[in-house]
mmCIF file of C-alpha atoms and ligand atoms in Angstrom:
data_model
loop_
_atom_site.group_PDB
_atom_site.id
_atom_site.type_symbol
_atom_site.label_atom_id
_atom_site.label_comp_id
_atom_site.label_asym_id
_atom_site.label_seq_id
_atom_site.Cartn_x
_atom_site.Cartn_y
_atom_site.Cartn_z
ATOM 1 C CA MET A 1 14.155 10.713 -17.073
ATOM 2 C CA ARG A 2 12.290 7.880 -18.741
ATOM 3 C CA SER A 3 13.305 5.084 -16.345
ATOM 4 C CA PRO A 4 10.432 3.497 -14.455
ATOM 5 C CA VAL A 5 9.434 3.947 -10.836
ATOM 6 C CA GLY A 6 9.531 0.664 -8.909
ATOM 7 C CA ILE A 7 6.405 -0.035 -6.864
ATOM 8 C CA PHE A 8 5.987 -3.101 -4.674
ATOM 9 C CA ASP A 9 3.742 -4.829 -2.194
ATOM 10 C CA SER A 10 3.380 -8.292 -0.711
ATOM 11 C CA GLY A 11 0.650 -8.982 -3.269
ATOM 12 C CA PHE A 12 -2.366 -7.288 -4.839
ATOM 13 C CA GLY A 13 -2.565 -4.463 -2.288
ATOM 14 C CA GLY A 14 -0.131 -2.127 -4.019
ATOM 15 C CA LEU A 15 -2.405 -2.047 -7.063
ATOM 16 C CA THR A 16 -4.611 0.395 -5.119
ATOM 17 C CA VAL A 17 -1.561 2.669 -5.111
ATOM 18 C CA VAL A 18 -0.775 1.952 -8.773
ATOM 19 C CA ARG A 19 -4.318 2.938 -9.721
ATOM 20 C CA GLN A 20 -3.805 6.400 -8.273
ATOM 21 C CA PHE A 21 -0.247 6.619 -9.572
ATOM 22 C CA LEU A 22 -1.359 6.025 -13.177
ATOM 23 C CA HIS A 23 -4.094 8.603 -12.714
ATOM 24 C CA LEU A 24 -1.927 11.345 -11.165
ATOM 25 C CA LEU A 25 1.356 10.681 -13.016
ATOM 26 C CA PRO A 26 0.158 9.419 -16.404
ATOM 27 C CA GLU A 27 3.486 9.939 -18.181
ATOM 28 C CA GLU A 28 5.548 7.868 -15.749
ATOM 29 C CA SER A 29 6.422 4.235 -16.400
ATOM 30 C CA ILE A 30 6.298 1.687 -13.606
ATOM 31 C CA ILE A 31 7.534 -1.766 -12.705
ATOM 32 C CA TYR A 32 5.194 -3.338 -10.191
ATOM 33 C CA PHE A 33 6.277 -6.269 -8.053
ATOM 34 C CA GLY A 34 3.767 -8.329 -6.071
ATOM 35 C CA ASP A 35 5.424 -10.819 -3.715
ATOM 36 C CA ASN A 36 2.352 -13.059 -3.898
ATOM 37 C CA ALA A 37 4.323 -16.229 -3.187
ATOM 38 C CA ARG A 38 5.119 -14.893 0.303
ATOM 39 C CA VAL A 39 1.982 -12.916 1.172
ATOM 40 C CA PRO A 40 0.975 -12.093 3.898
ATOM 41 C CA TYR A 41 3.843 -10.057 5.279
ATOM 42 C CA GLY A 42 1.664 -8.700 8.060
ATOM 43 C CA SER A 43 1.717 -11.769 10.313
ATOM 44 C CA ARG A 44 5.500 -12.189 10.128
ATOM 45 C CA ALA A 45 8.391 -11.023 12.288
ATOM 46 C CA ARG A 46 10.357 -7.879 11.483
ATOM 47 C CA GLY A 47 13.577 -9.656 10.411
ATOM 48 C CA ARG A 48 11.720 -11.828 7.950
ATOM 49 C CA ILE A 49 9.870 -8.886 6.406
ATOM 50 C CA GLN A 50 13.160 -7.000 6.079
ATOM 51 C CA THR A 51 14.768 -9.937 4.247
ATOM 52 C CA PHE A 52 11.853 -10.149 1.798
ATOM 53 C CA VAL A 53 11.760 -6.403 1.209
ATOM 54 C CA LEU A 54 15.511 -6.157 0.587
ATOM 55 C CA GLU A 55 15.296 -8.986 -1.966
ATOM 56 C CA VAL A 56 12.436 -7.326 -3.813
ATOM 57 C CA GLY A 57 14.224 -3.952 -3.619
ATOM 58 C CA GLN A 58 17.385 -5.518 -5.054
ATOM 59 C CA TYR A 59 15.473 -7.001 -7.975
ATOM 60 C CA LEU A 60 13.771 -3.685 -8.777
ATOM 61 C CA VAL A 61 17.004 -1.693 -8.493
ATOM 62 C CA GLU A 62 18.625 -4.144 -10.936
ATOM 63 C CA GLN A 63 15.825 -3.357 -13.419
ATOM 64 C CA GLY A 64 17.026 0.263 -13.559
ATOM 65 C CA ILE A 65 14.316 2.075 -11.574
ATOM 66 C CA LYS A 66 14.840 5.760 -10.765
ATOM 67 C CA ALA A 67 12.873 5.735 -7.488
ATOM 68 C CA LEU A 68 11.164 3.179 -5.260
ATOM 69 C CA LEU A 69 7.645 3.484 -3.905
ATOM 70 C CA VAL A 70 6.900 1.132 -1.021
ATOM 71 C CA ALA A 71 3.194 0.477 -1.645
ATOM 72 C CA CYS A 72 2.918 -1.636 1.494
ATOM 73 C CA ASN A 73 2.431 -0.273 4.996
ATOM 74 C CA THR A 74 3.882 -3.380 6.626
ATOM 75 C CA ALA A 75 7.049 -3.115 4.526
ATOM 76 C CA THR A 76 7.238 0.604 5.290
ATOM 77 C CA ALA A 77 6.901 -0.018 9.030
ATOM 78 C CA ALA A 78 9.421 -2.859 9.093
ATOM 79 C CA ALA A 79 11.960 -1.982 6.447
ATOM 80 C CA LEU A 80 11.921 1.608 5.158
ATOM 81 C CA ALA A 81 15.069 2.434 7.140
ATOM 82 C CA VAL A 82 17.008 -0.636 5.955
ATOM 83 C CA LEU A 83 15.986 -0.002 2.351
ATOM 84 C CA ARG A 84 17.282 3.559 2.604
ATOM 85 C CA GLU A 85 20.513 2.319 4.159
ATOM 86 C CA LYS A 86 21.091 -0.182 1.385
ATOM 87 C CA PHE A 87 20.019 1.692 -1.773
ATOM 88 C CA SER A 88 20.905 5.236 -2.688
ATOM 89 C CA LEU A 89 17.901 6.125 -4.878
ATOM 90 C CA PRO A 90 14.836 8.054 -3.589
ATOM 91 C CA ILE A 91 12.619 5.712 -1.530
ATOM 92 C CA ILE A 92 9.124 6.771 -0.504
ATOM 93 C CA GLY A 93 7.085 5.033 2.183
ATOM 94 C CA ILE A 94 3.349 5.297 2.729
ATOM 95 C CA ILE A 95 2.957 5.831 6.481
ATOM 96 C CA GLU A 96 4.199 9.402 6.835
ATOM 97 C CA PRO A 97 2.050 10.790 3.954
ATOM 98 C CA GLY A 98 -0.923 8.742 5.210
ATOM 99 C CA SER A 99 -0.533 10.122 8.717
ATOM 100 C CA ARG A 100 -0.387 13.699 7.430
ATOM 101 C CA ALA A 101 -3.530 13.147 5.379
ATOM 102 C CA ALA A 102 -5.351 11.771 8.434
ATOM 103 C CA ILE A 103 -4.307 14.679 10.615
ATOM 104 C CA GLY A 104 -5.451 17.123 7.956
ATOM 105 C CA ALA A 105 -8.842 15.425 7.794
ATOM 106 C CA SER A 106 -9.630 14.963 11.493
ATOM 107 C CA ARG A 107 -11.507 17.614 13.473
ATOM 108 C CA SER A 108 -12.100 15.617 16.638
ATOM 109 C CA GLY A 109 -8.419 14.611 16.887
ATOM 110 C CA GLU A 110 -9.488 10.968 17.299
ATOM 111 C CA ILE A 111 -8.103 8.863 14.482
ATOM 112 C CA ALA A 112 -8.329 5.101 13.943
ATOM 113 C CA ILE A 113 -5.974 2.948 11.906
ATOM 114 C CA VAL A 114 -6.891 -0.438 10.473
ATOM 115 C CA ALA A 115 -3.885 -2.402 9.257
ATOM 116 C CA THR A 116 -2.019 -5.689 9.503
ATOM 117 C CA GLU A 117 -0.964 -7.183 12.811
ATOM 118 C CA TYR A 118 2.621 -6.136 12.199
ATOM 119 C CA THR A 119 1.803 -2.521 11.313
ATOM 120 C CA ILE A 120 -0.453 -2.077 14.333
ATOM 121 C CA ALA A 121 1.989 -3.745 16.737
ATOM 122 C CA SER A 122 4.901 -1.680 15.373
ATOM 123 C CA GLY A 123 3.150 1.507 16.501
ATOM 124 C CA SER A 124 4.375 3.275 13.349
ATOM 125 C CA TYR A 125 1.132 5.100 12.587
ATOM 126 C CA GLN A 126 0.452 5.834 16.243
ATOM 127 C CA ASP A 127 3.949 7.298 16.725
ATOM 128 C CA THR A 128 3.940 9.304 13.489
ATOM 129 C CA ILE A 129 0.526 10.829 14.183
ATOM 130 C CA LYS A 130 1.437 11.664 17.793
ATOM 131 C CA ARG A 131 4.684 13.263 16.630
ATOM 132 C CA LEU A 132 2.806 15.469 14.173
ATOM 133 C CA ARG A 133 -0.184 16.151 16.433
ATOM 134 C CA PRO A 134 0.728 15.394 20.049
ATOM 135 C CA ARG A 135 -2.823 15.744 21.399
ATOM 136 C CA ALA A 136 -4.329 13.292 18.920
ATOM 137 C CA ARG A 137 -5.928 10.133 20.239
ATOM 138 C CA VAL A 138 -5.054 7.171 18.024
ATOM 139 C CA TYR A 139 -6.721 3.737 17.946
ATOM 140 C CA GLY A 140 -5.208 0.771 16.123
ATOM 141 C CA GLN A 141 -7.081 -2.332 14.975
ATOM 142 C CA ALA A 142 -5.508 -5.293 13.198
ATOM 143 C CA CYS A 143 -7.713 -7.015 10.600
ATOM 144 C CA PRO A 144 -5.793 -10.192 9.706
ATOM 145 C CA LEU A 145 -8.618 -11.805 7.705
ATOM 146 C CA PHE A 146 -8.856 -9.001 5.136
ATOM 147 C CA VAL A 147 -5.684 -9.679 3.129
ATOM 148 C CA PRO A 148 -6.433 -13.371 2.406
ATOM 149 C CA PHE A 149 -9.911 -12.391 1.129
ATOM 150 C CA VAL A 150 -8.406 -9.901 -1.323
ATOM 151 C CA GLU A 151 -5.684 -12.309 -2.456
ATOM 152 C CA ARG A 152 -8.396 -14.857 -3.298
ATOM 153 C CA GLY A 153 -10.366 -12.233 -5.180
ATOM 154 C CA GLN A 154 -13.269 -12.463 -2.743
ATOM 155 C CA LEU A 155 -14.343 -8.848 -2.284
ATOM 156 C CA ASN A 156 -17.817 -9.295 -0.805
ATOM 157 C CA GLY A 157 -20.062 -11.831 0.900
ATOM 158 C CA ARG A 158 -21.490 -12.539 4.313
ATOM 159 C CA GLU A 159 -18.270 -13.863 5.848
ATOM 160 C CA LEU A 160 -16.350 -10.750 4.898
ATOM 161 C CA GLU A 161 -19.124 -8.461 6.119
ATOM 162 C CA ALA A 162 -19.177 -10.222 9.473
ATOM 163 C CA ALA A 163 -15.395 -9.853 9.813
ATOM 164 C CA ALA A 164 -15.604 -6.131 8.958
ATOM 165 C CA GLU A 165 -18.389 -5.567 11.463
ATOM 166 C CA GLU A 166 -16.455 -7.285 14.186
ATOM 167 C CA TYR A 167 -13.159 -5.510 13.478
ATOM 168 C CA LEU A 168 -14.777 -2.089 13.299
ATOM 169 C CA SER A 169 -17.288 -2.347 16.146
ATOM 170 C CA PHE A 170 -14.870 -0.598 18.561
ATOM 171 C CA LEU A 171 -15.521 2.682 16.720
ATOM 172 C CA ALA A 172 -18.964 2.945 18.309
ATOM 173 C CA ASN A 173 -17.378 3.737 21.689
ATOM 174 C CA THR A 174 -15.088 6.473 20.390
ATOM 175 C CA ASN A 175 -15.160 9.945 18.906
ATOM 176 C CA VAL A 176 -13.209 8.851 15.862
ATOM 177 C CA ASP A 177 -14.027 10.915 12.774
ATOM 178 C CA THR A 178 -11.223 9.632 10.527
ATOM 179 C CA LEU A 179 -10.329 6.040 9.652
ATOM 180 C CA VAL A 180 -7.031 5.326 7.912
ATOM 181 C CA LEU A 181 -6.848 2.292 5.644
ATOM 182 C CA GLY A 182 -3.345 1.446 6.821
ATOM 183 C CA CYS A 183 -2.937 -1.576 4.565
ATOM 184 C CA THR A 184 -2.922 -1.160 0.802
ATOM 185 C CA HIS A 185 -5.135 -4.221 0.373
ATOM 186 C CA TYR A 186 -8.007 -2.575 2.252
ATOM 187 C CA PRO A 187 -9.133 -0.002 -0.355
ATOM 188 C CA HIS A 188 -10.174 -3.053 -2.420
ATOM 189 C CA LEU A 189 -12.714 -3.605 0.404
ATOM 190 C CA SER A 190 -13.752 0.006 0.854
ATOM 191 C CA SER A 191 -17.465 -0.550 0.182
ATOM 192 C CA ILE A 192 -17.627 -3.312 2.824
ATOM 193 C CA ILE A 193 -15.733 -1.092 5.254
ATOM 194 C CA ARG A 194 -17.991 1.880 4.520
ATOM 195 C CA ARG A 195 -21.061 -0.234 5.212
ATOM 196 C CA ALA A 196 -19.623 -1.415 8.536
ATOM 197 C CA ILE A 197 -18.779 2.083 9.813
ATOM 198 C CA GLY A 198 -21.760 4.056 8.490
ATOM 199 C CA PRO A 199 -21.706 7.330 6.562
ATOM 200 C CA ASP A 200 -20.138 9.751 9.065
ATOM 201 C CA ILE A 201 -16.529 8.703 9.464
ATOM 202 C CA ARG A 202 -14.080 9.921 6.858
ATOM 203 C CA ILE A 203 -12.015 7.173 5.209
ATOM 204 C CA ILE A 204 -8.413 8.023 4.323
ATOM 205 C CA ASP A 205 -6.547 6.013 1.719
ATOM 206 C CA PRO A 206 -2.888 7.036 2.148
ATOM 207 C CA ALA A 207 -2.161 6.299 -1.521
ATOM 208 C CA GLU A 208 -3.114 9.702 -2.854
ATOM 209 C CA ALA A 209 -0.941 11.675 -0.420
ATOM 210 C CA THR A 210 1.885 9.239 -1.162
ATOM 211 C CA ILE A 211 1.676 9.862 -4.899
ATOM 212 C CA TRP A 212 1.870 13.629 -4.310
ATOM 213 C CA GLU A 213 4.937 12.976 -2.188
ATOM 214 C CA ILE A 214 6.691 10.962 -4.885
ATOM 215 C CA LYS A 215 5.758 13.565 -7.471
ATOM 216 C CA LYS A 216 7.412 16.235 -5.341
ATOM 217 C CA VAL A 217 10.548 14.118 -4.921
ATOM 218 C CA LEU A 218 10.801 13.362 -8.654
ATOM 219 C CA GLU A 219 10.390 17.071 -9.414
ATOM 220 C CA GLN A 220 12.987 18.150 -6.865
ATOM 221 C CA ASP A 221 15.517 15.607 -8.113
ATOM 222 C CA GLY A 222 14.884 16.355 -11.807
ATOM 223 C CA LEU A 223 13.659 12.788 -12.364
ATOM 224 C CA LEU A 224 10.235 13.359 -13.924
ATOM 225 C CA ALA A 225 9.605 11.743 -17.308
ATOM 226 C CA PRO A 226 9.818 14.221 -20.200
ATOM 227 C CA GLU A 227 6.538 15.815 -21.229
ATOM 228 C CA GLY A 228 4.610 13.695 -23.719
ATOM 229 C CA ASN A 229 6.406 10.518 -22.615
ATOM 230 C CA VAL A 230 4.497 7.383 -23.594
ATOM 231 C CA PRO A 231 4.806 5.171 -20.502
ATOM 232 C CA GLN A 232 5.555 1.473 -20.490
ATOM 233 C CA HIS A 233 4.499 -0.643 -17.570
ATOM 234 C CA ARG A 234 5.732 -4.015 -16.374
ATOM 235 C CA PHE A 235 3.999 -6.224 -13.819
ATOM 236 C CA CYS A 236 5.890 -8.955 -11.973
ATOM 237 C CA THR A 237 4.879 -11.484 -9.358
ATOM 238 C CA SER A 238 6.655 -14.155 -7.361
ATOM 239 C CA GLY A 239 3.362 -16.098 -7.446
ATOM 240 C CA ASP A 240 1.244 -17.471 -10.290
ATOM 241 C CA PRO A 241 1.425 -14.986 -13.205
ATOM 242 C CA GLU A 242 -1.881 -16.089 -14.730
ATOM 243 C CA HIS A 243 -3.755 -15.587 -11.428
ATOM 244 C CA PHE A 244 -2.003 -12.241 -11.061
ATOM 245 C CA ARG A 245 -2.990 -11.145 -14.550
ATOM 246 C CA ARG A 246 -6.621 -12.180 -14.193
ATOM 247 C CA LEU A 247 -7.306 -10.798 -10.736
ATOM 248 C CA GLY A 248 -4.828 -7.930 -11.083
ATOM 249 C CA GLN A 249 -6.468 -6.363 -14.078
ATOM 250 C CA GLN A 250 -9.872 -6.709 -12.474
ATOM 251 C CA LEU A 251 -8.644 -4.957 -9.314
ATOM 252 C CA LEU A 252 -6.735 -2.319 -11.234
ATOM 253 C CA GLY A 253 -9.390 -1.738 -13.871
ATOM 254 C CA PHE A 254 -6.606 -1.603 -16.431
ATOM 255 C CA PRO A 255 -5.473 -4.305 -18.859
ATOM 256 C CA MET A 256 -2.241 -6.188 -18.147
ATOM 257 C CA GLU A 257 -1.025 -7.806 -21.308
ATOM 258 C CA GLN A 258 1.698 -9.774 -19.688
ATOM 259 C CA VAL A 259 2.780 -10.637 -16.197
ATOM 260 C CA GLU A 260 6.317 -11.828 -15.558
ATOM 261 C CA HIS A 261 7.121 -14.502 -13.026
ATOM 262 C CA VAL A 262 10.152 -13.665 -10.891
ATOM 263 C CA ALA A 263 11.243 -16.268 -8.359
ATOM 264 C CA MET A 264 12.227 -15.033 -4.910
ATOM 265 C CA GLY A 265 14.244 -16.882 -2.246
ATOM 266 C CA GLU A 266 12.144 -19.836 -0.882
HETATM 267 N N1 LIG B 1 -0.624 -4.610 1.686
HETATM 268 C C1 LIG B 1 0.233 -4.718 2.823
HETATM 269 C C2 LIG B 1 0.204 -3.473 3.685
HETATM 270 O O1 LIG B 1 -0.059 -2.395 3.208
HETATM 271 C C3 LIG B 1 0.170 -5.895 3.718
HETATM 272 C C4 LIG B 1 -0.432 -7.175 3.323
HETATM 273 C C5 LIG B 1 0.259 -8.347 3.968
HETATM 274 O O2 LIG B 1 0.001 -8.666 5.132
HETATM 275 O O3 LIG B 1 1.098 -8.915 3.282
HETATM 276 O O4 LIG B 1 0.504 -3.546 4.849
#
């Protein structure tokens, strides 16, 4: 099936998932939606996030997508269930595949999650990991300053380093051997994060496991693009399309010829 896969995030974060998607599923077309006018989702209440996510989902479904990839941990934690209730196409979230990847990587059984305030407070990663590996010890740390840095295109500098050091200092008193980047914005900051935690802790970006998951679902449902398909990609934002195009292609490492502006409620 040639129809695109819909992929969305509150902003530029989901592009870390798109990067891997284009690499692992090069014949699939996508429509990406960044809700940049309403970022961050991670400091908002559940009901609000659900409203935003259902609006974005509605728009993407109207564009004729064959499956929906929620490239946002906050949206997955707050709204995966309501999305699945409302729309009948395959919908893949990022937290379950990310948790499995972390469990597979950890020897000590101590796993840390860095994510938005909402994702950490929801306990979604903690609960999923404990369900899959009951004896695991899970630490959660919210890093609310990270997303605004990425949205501004500020990916290094002293201020950011200081924030990373402060957020990640708790690791020194633990046996954590695996750190999950539980917000799709954070892989844009992976070199800063690596510097703050040192060389020994494994960093897990849930994107890769999530792409394997969607590949499996597309295969099972007979929805893969035909072999040799030449993909076509669309990029949409509720924010400023020129800012999205400029920063987006830098973050993605892939040219975006055109970015469409799509207005969302308020
Ligand atoms: N990129 C999103 C995530 O994975 C959250 C960013 C935000 O707070 O909007 O959780």
